[in-house]
Amino acid sequence: MELTKELLFVVGRIFTIIPLLLIVTLYMGKRAIGELPVFDFLVIITLGAITGADLADPSISHIHTAVAIILIGLFQKVITNSVIKHRKFGHLITFEPTIVIQDGQLIMNNLKKIRFSIDNILQMLREKDVFNISDVQIGIIEANGNLSVLKHANKDLVTLEDMNLTKVGSSLSYPIIIDGEIYGNVLKKLGLSEDWLEQQLATLNIKTPADIFFASVNNDNELHVSLKSFMEDKQNIVPITN
């Protein structure tokens, strides 16, 4: 009997606390559920923990949970309004946008700083229908972890029908060197050899693969290389365009 009473008590809490949580989340706005910057991420985790504890433990005061949810929602709203009014304050409580690709070159130091791997970046590029890193003029990891890509001007989409042109198939690129390590199995599948790779590197005045952070080959056997030393001495300046 006591167990049934407690279960009914939990059901009653669910039907009261979830609508309150929904109202507070909608009040906080789309930013809290769409972008999830660091502060908003922590707010969501806290709300989840408070709600979970309230639903699972009937001994917790229900009114205290409701008040906590309302106060957290108000606190989040105050902070986000402050971020909008004061950009410097916003920079203190979130991640800065980070340039990870410039002129087709991966920036090794910035990738390591934000703990993104080459595979992470390549996957994010593919999700944006970019299969050749050399097509990218600039790539930026935003504060919410998404990748923004600006392609080179000659790689932008155009209306082919008006220009009476036939669309040429896209060129895929395949990683053959990552962080100085040669992927011999990829070379073999492409019908290429390490001797061919050494010759190509020699033409670029690259003495050893150990100097290479990332290298790829496309379907036309064109080699693309990002050196470990690329932009090590330059600042990470994110452009803003109108």
PDB file of C-alpha atoms in Angstrom:
ATOM      1  CA  MET A   1       0.000   0.000   0.000  1.00  0.00           C
ATOM      2  CA  GLU A   2       2.794   2.366   0.907  1.00  0.00           C
ATOM      3  CA  LEU A   3       4.588   1.580  -2.393  1.00  0.00           C
ATOM      4  CA  THR A   4       1.431   2.321  -4.400  1.00  0.00           C
ATOM      5  CA  LYS A   5       1.059   5.635  -2.606  1.00  0.00           C
ATOM      6  CA  GLU A   6       4.655   6.612  -3.405  1.00  0.00           C
ATOM      7  CA  LEU A   7       4.250   5.636  -7.079  1.00  0.00           C
ATOM      8  CA  LEU A   8       1.093   7.732  -7.367  1.00  0.00           C
ATOM      9  CA  PHE A   9       3.021  10.546  -5.688  1.00  0.00           C
ATOM     10  CA  VAL A  10       5.741  10.277  -8.388  1.00  0.00           C
ATOM     11  CA  VAL A  11       3.116  10.273 -11.167  1.00  0.00           C
ATOM     12  CA  GLY A  12       1.610  13.428  -9.709  1.00  0.00           C
ATOM     13  CA  ARG A  13       5.039  15.075  -9.676  1.00  0.00           C
ATOM     14  CA  ILE A  14       5.620  14.167 -13.323  1.00  0.00           C
ATOM     15  CA  PHE A  15       2.365  15.808 -14.378  1.00  0.00           C
ATOM     16  CA  THR A  16       3.250  18.977 -12.484  1.00  0.00           C
ATOM     17  CA  ILE A  17       7.006  19.374 -12.901  1.00  0.00           C
ATOM     18  CA  ILE A  18       7.330  18.528 -16.624  1.00  0.00           C
ATOM     19  CA  PRO A  19       4.862  21.254 -17.746  1.00  0.00           C
ATOM     20  CA  LEU A  20       6.698  23.727 -15.487  1.00  0.00           C
ATOM     21  CA  LEU A  21      10.032  22.681 -16.992  1.00  0.00           C
ATOM     22  CA  LEU A  22       8.577  23.112 -20.500  1.00  0.00           C
ATOM     23  CA  ILE A  23       7.291  26.603 -19.695  1.00  0.00           C
ATOM     24  CA  VAL A  24      10.642  27.687 -18.240  1.00  0.00           C
ATOM     25  CA  THR A  25      12.592  26.251 -21.203  1.00  0.00           C
ATOM     26  CA  LEU A  26      10.347  28.046 -23.698  1.00  0.00           C
ATOM     27  CA  TYR A  27      10.809  31.217 -21.666  1.00  0.00           C
ATOM     28  CA  MET A  28      14.596  30.886 -21.889  1.00  0.00           C
ATOM     29  CA  GLY A  29      14.260  30.929 -25.691  1.00  0.00           C
ATOM     30  CA  LYS A  30      15.545  29.055 -28.723  1.00  0.00           C
ATOM     31  CA  ARG A  31      19.157  29.849 -27.874  1.00  0.00           C
ATOM     32  CA  ALA A  32      19.054  27.535 -24.875  1.00  0.00           C
ATOM     33  CA  ILE A  33      17.986  24.485 -26.894  1.00  0.00           C
ATOM     34  CA  GLY A  34      19.335  25.274 -30.355  1.00  0.00           C
ATOM     35  CA  GLU A  35      22.945  26.397 -30.000  1.00  0.00           C
ATOM     36  CA  LEU A  36      23.843  25.125 -26.531  1.00  0.00           C
ATOM     37  CA  PRO A  37      26.847  27.298 -25.664  1.00  0.00           C
ATOM     38  CA  VAL A  38      28.755  26.273 -22.562  1.00  0.00           C
ATOM     39  CA  PHE A  39      26.659  28.203 -20.054  1.00  0.00           C
ATOM     40  CA  ASP A  40      23.347  27.039 -21.516  1.00  0.00           C
ATOM     41  CA  PHE A  41      24.656  23.474 -21.614  1.00  0.00           C
ATOM     42  CA  LEU A  42      25.347  23.662 -17.874  1.00  0.00           C
ATOM     43  CA  VAL A  43      21.897  25.113 -17.249  1.00  0.00           C
ATOM     44  CA  ILE A  44      20.236  22.247 -19.130  1.00  0.00           C
ATOM     45  CA  ILE A  45      22.275  19.676 -17.173  1.00  0.00           C
ATOM     46  CA  THR A  46      21.347  21.343 -13.874  1.00  0.00           C
ATOM     47  CA  LEU A  47      17.655  21.438 -14.751  1.00  0.00           C
ATOM     48  CA  GLY A  48      17.800  17.769 -15.702  1.00  0.00           C
ATOM     49  CA  ALA A  49      19.508  16.819 -12.448  1.00  0.00           C
ATOM     50  CA  ILE A  50      17.032  18.767 -10.317  1.00  0.00           C
ATOM     51  CA  THR A  51      14.038  17.344 -12.155  1.00  0.00           C
ATOM     52  CA  GLY A  52      15.395  13.790 -12.055  1.00  0.00           C
ATOM     53  CA  ALA A  53      16.069  13.955  -8.328  1.00  0.00           C
ATOM     54  CA  ASP A  54      12.585  15.340  -7.669  1.00  0.00           C
ATOM     55  CA  LEU A  55      10.879  12.605  -9.685  1.00  0.00           C
ATOM     56  CA  ALA A  56      12.933   9.751  -8.261  1.00  0.00           C
ATOM     57  CA  ASP A  57      12.930  10.729  -4.590  1.00  0.00           C
ATOM     58  CA  PRO A  58       9.516  11.448  -3.029  1.00  0.00           C
ATOM     59  CA  SER A  59      11.235  12.729   0.121  1.00  0.00           C
ATOM     60  CA  ILE A  60      12.469  15.836  -1.731  1.00  0.00           C
ATOM     61  CA  SER A  61      10.227  18.857  -1.248  1.00  0.00           C
ATOM     62  CA  HIS A  62       8.289  19.383  -4.475  1.00  0.00           C
ATOM     63  CA  ILE A  63       7.877  23.119  -3.961  1.00  0.00           C
ATOM     64  CA  HIS A  64      11.640  23.528  -3.533  1.00  0.00           C
ATOM     65  CA  THR A  65      12.180  21.865  -6.929  1.00  0.00           C
ATOM     66  CA  ALA A  66       9.639  24.133  -8.601  1.00  0.00           C
ATOM     67  CA  VAL A  67      11.219  27.265  -7.110  1.00  0.00           C
ATOM     68  CA  ALA A  68      14.712  26.094  -8.142  1.00  0.00           C
ATOM     69  CA  ILE A  69      13.589  25.548 -11.757  1.00  0.00           C
ATOM     70  CA  ILE A  70      11.985  29.004 -11.924  1.00  0.00           C
ATOM     71  CA  LEU A  71      15.048  30.719 -10.405  1.00  0.00           C
ATOM     72  CA  ILE A  72      17.432  28.910 -12.774  1.00  0.00           C
ATOM     73  CA  GLY A  73      15.293  29.985 -15.742  1.00  0.00           C
ATOM     74  CA  LEU A  74      15.371  33.600 -14.576  1.00  0.00           C
ATOM     75  CA  PHE A  75      19.121  33.412 -13.918  1.00  0.00           C
ATOM     76  CA  GLN A  76      19.738  32.040 -17.418  1.00  0.00           C
ATOM     77  CA  LYS A  77      17.674  34.853 -18.914  1.00  0.00           C
ATOM     78  CA  VAL A  78      19.659  37.500 -17.011  1.00  0.00           C
ATOM     79  CA  ILE A  79      22.970  36.008 -18.120  1.00  0.00           C
ATOM     80  CA  THR A  80      21.965  35.737 -21.795  1.00  0.00           C
ATOM     81  CA  ASN A  81      20.733  39.347 -21.794  1.00  0.00           C
ATOM     82  CA  SER A  82      24.075  40.400 -20.299  1.00  0.00           C
ATOM     83  CA  VAL A  83      25.920  38.463 -23.006  1.00  0.00           C
ATOM     84  CA  ILE A  84      23.943  40.308 -25.690  1.00  0.00           C
ATOM     85  CA  LYS A  85      24.664  43.714 -24.154  1.00  0.00           C
ATOM     86  CA  HIS A  86      28.292  43.076 -23.178  1.00  0.00           C
ATOM     87  CA  ARG A  87      30.313  41.063 -25.706  1.00  0.00           C
ATOM     88  CA  LYS A  88      33.407  40.922 -23.481  1.00  0.00           C
ATOM     89  CA  PHE A  89      31.388  39.226 -20.754  1.00  0.00           C
ATOM     90  CA  GLY A  90      30.047  36.780 -23.334  1.00  0.00           C
ATOM     91  CA  HIS A  91      33.575  35.854 -24.373  1.00  0.00           C
ATOM     92  CA  LEU A  92      34.418  34.971 -20.771  1.00  0.00           C
ATOM     93  CA  ILE A  93      31.690  32.333 -20.430  1.00  0.00           C
ATOM     94  CA  THR A  94      31.893  30.616 -23.793  1.00  0.00           C
ATOM     95  CA  PHE A  95      34.370  29.306 -26.375  1.00  0.00           C
ATOM     96  CA  GLU A  96      35.871  31.575 -29.000  1.00  0.00           C
ATOM     97  CA  PRO A  97      35.444  30.715 -32.698  1.00  0.00           C
ATOM     98  CA  THR A  98      38.616  29.007 -33.916  1.00  0.00           C
ATOM     99  CA  ILE A  99      40.037  28.905 -37.434  1.00  0.00           C
ATOM    100  CA  VAL A 100      40.981  25.325 -38.317  1.00  0.00           C
ATOM    101  CA  ILE A 101      41.361  25.604 -42.119  1.00  0.00           C
ATOM    102  CA  GLN A 102      42.805  28.477 -44.128  1.00  0.00           C
ATOM    103  CA  ASP A 103      43.405  28.369 -47.873  1.00  0.00           C
ATOM    104  CA  GLY A 104      42.967  24.603 -47.840  1.00  0.00           C
ATOM    105  CA  GLN A 105      45.517  24.138 -45.055  1.00  0.00           C
ATOM    106  CA  LEU A 106      44.672  22.498 -41.730  1.00  0.00           C
ATOM    107  CA  ILE A 107      46.024  24.503 -38.795  1.00  0.00           C
ATOM    108  CA  MET A 108      47.512  21.877 -36.489  1.00  0.00           C
ATOM    109  CA  ASN A 109      47.987  24.052 -33.391  1.00  0.00           C
ATOM    110  CA  ASN A 110      44.391  25.257 -33.407  1.00  0.00           C
ATOM    111  CA  LEU A 111      43.054  21.726 -33.864  1.00  0.00           C
ATOM    112  CA  LYS A 112      45.058  20.523 -30.884  1.00  0.00           C
ATOM    113  CA  LYS A 113      43.980  23.546 -28.832  1.00  0.00           C
ATOM    114  CA  ILE A 114      40.280  22.696 -29.230  1.00  0.00           C
ATOM    115  CA  ARG A 115      40.949  18.914 -29.182  1.00  0.00           C
ATOM    116  CA  PHE A 116      39.494  18.168 -32.620  1.00  0.00           C
ATOM    117  CA  SER A 117      41.011  15.380 -34.702  1.00  0.00           C
ATOM    118  CA  ILE A 118      41.536  15.394 -38.451  1.00  0.00           C
ATOM    119  CA  ASP A 119      38.810  12.772 -38.752  1.00  0.00           C
ATOM    120  CA  ASN A 120      36.403  15.108 -36.930  1.00  0.00           C
ATOM    121  CA  ILE A 121      37.081  17.903 -39.408  1.00  0.00           C
ATOM    122  CA  LEU A 122      36.886  15.655 -42.474  1.00  0.00           C
ATOM    123  CA  GLN A 123      33.535  14.286 -41.310  1.00  0.00           C
ATOM    124  CA  MET A 124      32.180  17.791 -40.697  1.00  0.00           C
ATOM    125  CA  LEU A 125      33.343  18.832 -44.170  1.00  0.00           C
ATOM    126  CA  ARG A 126      31.582  15.849 -45.749  1.00  0.00           C
ATOM    127  CA  GLU A 127      28.403  16.795 -43.910  1.00  0.00           C
ATOM    128  CA  LYS A 128      28.635  20.128 -45.739  1.00  0.00           C
ATOM    129  CA  ASP A 129      29.190  18.358 -49.085  1.00  0.00           C
ATOM    130  CA  VAL A 130      32.875  19.296 -49.149  1.00  0.00           C
ATOM    131  CA  PHE A 131      34.963  16.274 -50.150  1.00  0.00           C
ATOM    132  CA  ASN A 132      38.190  18.069 -51.010  1.00  0.00           C
ATOM    133  CA  ILE A 133      39.788  20.223 -48.344  1.00  0.00           C
ATOM    134  CA  SER A 134      41.594  22.304 -50.967  1.00  0.00           C
ATOM    135  CA  ASP A 135      38.182  23.748 -51.958  1.00  0.00           C
ATOM    136  CA  VAL A 136      37.988  25.528 -48.584  1.00  0.00           C
ATOM    137  CA  GLN A 137      39.168  29.113 -48.242  1.00  0.00           C
ATOM    138  CA  ILE A 138      38.449  29.261 -44.521  1.00  0.00           C
ATOM    139  CA  GLY A 139      36.915  26.854 -41.987  1.00  0.00           C
ATOM    140  CA  ILE A 140      35.905  27.959 -38.502  1.00  0.00           C
ATOM    141  CA  ILE A 141      34.806  25.898 -35.506  1.00  0.00           C
ATOM    142  CA  GLU A 142      32.124  28.047 -33.898  1.00  0.00           C
ATOM    143  CA  ALA A 143      31.462  28.417 -30.172  1.00  0.00           C
ATOM    144  CA  ASN A 144      28.742  25.749 -30.358  1.00  0.00           C
ATOM    145  CA  GLY A 145      31.107  23.226 -31.994  1.00  0.00           C
ATOM    146  CA  ASN A 146      29.723  23.506 -35.527  1.00  0.00           C
ATOM    147  CA  LEU A 147      31.962  24.000 -38.559  1.00  0.00           C
ATOM    148  CA  SER A 148      31.413  27.032 -40.780  1.00  0.00           C
ATOM    149  CA  VAL A 149      32.961  26.827 -44.252  1.00  0.00           C
ATOM    150  CA  LEU A 150      33.736  29.475 -46.850  1.00  0.00           C
ATOM    151  CA  LYS A 151      34.726  27.948 -50.170  1.00  0.00           C
ATOM    152  CA  HIS A 152      37.054  29.532 -52.686  1.00  0.00           C
ATOM    153  CA  ALA A 153      35.182  31.796 -55.106  1.00  0.00           C
ATOM    154  CA  ASN A 154      35.713  29.451 -58.045  1.00  0.00           C
ATOM    155  CA  LYS A 155      34.123  26.622 -56.054  1.00  0.00           C
ATOM    156  CA  ASP A 156      30.834  28.421 -55.360  1.00  0.00           C
ATOM    157  CA  LEU A 157      27.658  27.147 -56.953  1.00  0.00           C
ATOM    158  CA  VAL A 158      26.549  28.816 -60.172  1.00  0.00           C
ATOM    159  CA  THR A 159      23.512  28.491 -62.416  1.00  0.00           C
ATOM    160  CA  LEU A 160      24.808  26.160 -65.113  1.00  0.00           C
ATOM    161  CA  GLU A 161      21.703  26.293 -67.286  1.00  0.00           C
ATOM    162  CA  ASP A 162      22.073  30.049 -67.870  1.00  0.00           C
ATOM    163  CA  MET A 163      25.736  29.600 -68.774  1.00  0.00           C
ATOM    164  CA  ASN A 164      25.075  26.627 -71.052  1.00  0.00           C
ATOM    165  CA  LEU A 165      27.600  24.535 -69.134  1.00  0.00           C
ATOM    166  CA  THR A 166      27.711  20.849 -68.265  1.00  0.00           C
ATOM    167  CA  LYS A 167      28.330  20.020 -64.649  1.00  0.00           C
ATOM    168  CA  VAL A 168      31.633  18.261 -63.972  1.00  0.00           C
ATOM    169  CA  GLY A 169      31.724  15.532 -61.320  1.00  0.00           C
ATOM    170  CA  SER A 170      33.121  16.442 -57.934  1.00  0.00           C
ATOM    171  CA  SER A 171      36.624  15.374 -57.033  1.00  0.00           C
ATOM    172  CA  LEU A 172      37.021  13.136 -53.986  1.00  0.00           C
ATOM    173  CA  SER A 173      40.179  13.283 -51.921  1.00  0.00           C
ATOM    174  CA  TYR A 174      41.671  10.448 -49.877  1.00  0.00           C
ATOM    175  CA  PRO A 175      43.931  10.906 -46.819  1.00  0.00           C
ATOM    176  CA  ILE A 176      47.358   9.370 -47.375  1.00  0.00           C
ATOM    177  CA  ILE A 177      49.364  11.055 -44.575  1.00  0.00           C
ATOM    178  CA  ILE A 178      48.058  11.984 -41.127  1.00  0.00           C
ATOM    179  CA  ASP A 179      50.398  13.512 -38.558  1.00  0.00           C
ATOM    180  CA  GLY A 180      53.490  12.270 -40.390  1.00  0.00           C
ATOM    181  CA  GLU A 181      52.243   8.684 -40.846  1.00  0.00           C
ATOM    182  CA  ILE A 182      51.885   7.349 -44.396  1.00  0.00           C
ATOM    183  CA  TYR A 183      48.752   5.313 -45.082  1.00  0.00           C
ATOM    184  CA  GLY A 184      50.237   2.709 -47.410  1.00  0.00           C
ATOM    185  CA  ASN A 185      46.974   0.774 -47.748  1.00  0.00           C
ATOM    186  CA  VAL A 186      45.242   3.863 -49.154  1.00  0.00           C
ATOM    187  CA  LEU A 187      48.066   4.438 -51.624  1.00  0.00           C
ATOM    188  CA  LYS A 188      47.830   0.822 -52.730  1.00  0.00           C
ATOM    189  CA  LYS A 189      44.073   1.048 -53.303  1.00  0.00           C
ATOM    190  CA  LEU A 190      44.630   4.155 -55.413  1.00  0.00           C
ATOM    191  CA  GLY A 191      47.259   2.343 -57.490  1.00  0.00           C
ATOM    192  CA  LEU A 192      50.036   4.567 -56.176  1.00  0.00           C
ATOM    193  CA  SER A 193      53.328   3.772 -54.476  1.00  0.00           C
ATOM    194  CA  GLU A 194      55.434   5.349 -51.769  1.00  0.00           C
ATOM    195  CA  ASP A 195      58.069   6.093 -54.421  1.00  0.00           C
ATOM    196  CA  TRP A 196      55.486   8.166 -56.284  1.00  0.00           C
ATOM    197  CA  LEU A 197      54.660   9.957 -53.025  1.00  0.00           C
ATOM    198  CA  GLU A 198      58.326  10.689 -52.330  1.00  0.00           C
ATOM    199  CA  GLN A 199      58.714  12.173 -55.816  1.00  0.00           C
ATOM    200  CA  GLN A 200      55.666  14.384 -55.321  1.00  0.00           C
ATOM    201  CA  LEU A 201      56.939  15.578 -51.961  1.00  0.00           C
ATOM    202  CA  ALA A 202      60.351  16.307 -53.453  1.00  0.00           C
ATOM    203  CA  THR A 203      58.741  18.612 -56.025  1.00  0.00           C
ATOM    204  CA  LEU A 204      57.221  20.530 -53.110  1.00  0.00           C
ATOM    205  CA  ASN A 205      60.601  20.708 -51.334  1.00  0.00           C
ATOM    206  CA  ILE A 206      59.321  18.527 -48.477  1.00  0.00           C
ATOM    207  CA  LYS A 207      62.116  16.300 -47.249  1.00  0.00           C
ATOM    208  CA  THR A 208      60.211  13.970 -44.938  1.00  0.00           C
ATOM    209  CA  PRO A 209      56.565  12.990 -44.267  1.00  0.00           C
ATOM    210  CA  ALA A 210      57.234  13.790 -40.597  1.00  0.00           C
ATOM    211  CA  ASP A 211      56.832  17.486 -41.522  1.00  0.00           C
ATOM    212  CA  ILE A 212      53.307  16.858 -42.812  1.00  0.00           C
ATOM    213  CA  PHE A 213      50.204  17.207 -40.662  1.00  0.00           C
ATOM    214  CA  PHE A 214      47.758  16.080 -43.363  1.00  0.00           C
ATOM    215  CA  ALA A 215      48.056  15.081 -47.019  1.00  0.00           C
ATOM    216  CA  SER A 216      45.463  13.794 -49.459  1.00  0.00           C
ATOM    217  CA  VAL A 217      45.198  12.734 -53.099  1.00  0.00           C
ATOM    218  CA  ASN A 218      42.161  13.257 -55.331  1.00  0.00           C
ATOM    219  CA  ASN A 219      40.893  11.194 -58.248  1.00  0.00           C
ATOM    220  CA  ASP A 220      43.240  13.034 -60.608  1.00  0.00           C
ATOM    221  CA  ASN A 221      46.251  12.056 -58.460  1.00  0.00           C
ATOM    222  CA  GLU A 222      46.697  15.653 -57.355  1.00  0.00           C
ATOM    223  CA  LEU A 223      48.465  15.927 -54.013  1.00  0.00           C
ATOM    224  CA  HIS A 224      47.285  18.313 -51.302  1.00  0.00           C
ATOM    225  CA  VAL A 225      49.512  18.935 -48.268  1.00  0.00           C
ATOM    226  CA  SER A 226      49.066  20.712 -44.918  1.00  0.00           C
ATOM    227  CA  LEU A 227      52.379  21.187 -43.110  1.00  0.00           C
ATOM    228  CA  LYS A 228      52.744  21.062 -39.339  1.00  0.00           C
ATOM    229  CA  SER A 229      54.427  24.458 -39.352  1.00  0.00           C
ATOM    230  CA  PHE A 230      51.589  26.198 -41.228  1.00  0.00           C
ATOM    231  CA  MET A 231      50.481  29.436 -39.510  1.00  0.00           C
ATOM    232  CA  GLU A 232      52.115  28.539 -36.201  1.00  0.00           C
ATOM    233  CA  ASP A 233      53.239  32.134 -35.797  1.00  0.00           C
ATOM    234  CA  LYS A 234      49.960  33.821 -36.767  1.00  0.00           C
ATOM    235  CA  GLN A 235      47.098  34.886 -34.567  1.00  0.00           C
ATOM    236  CA  ASN A 236      43.696  33.216 -34.727  1.00  0.00           C
ATOM    237  CA  ILE A 237      41.593  36.066 -36.169  1.00  0.00           C
ATOM    238  CA  VAL A 238      38.041  35.175 -37.187  1.00  0.00           C
ATOM    239  CA  PRO A 239      36.745  37.394 -40.021  1.00  0.00           C
ATOM    240  CA  ILE A 240      33.292  38.981 -39.871  1.00  0.00           C
ATOM    241  CA  THR A 241      31.580  39.678 -43.174  1.00  0.00           C
ATOM    242  CA  ASN A 242      28.441  41.723 -43.801  1.00  0.00           C
TER     243      ASN A 242
END
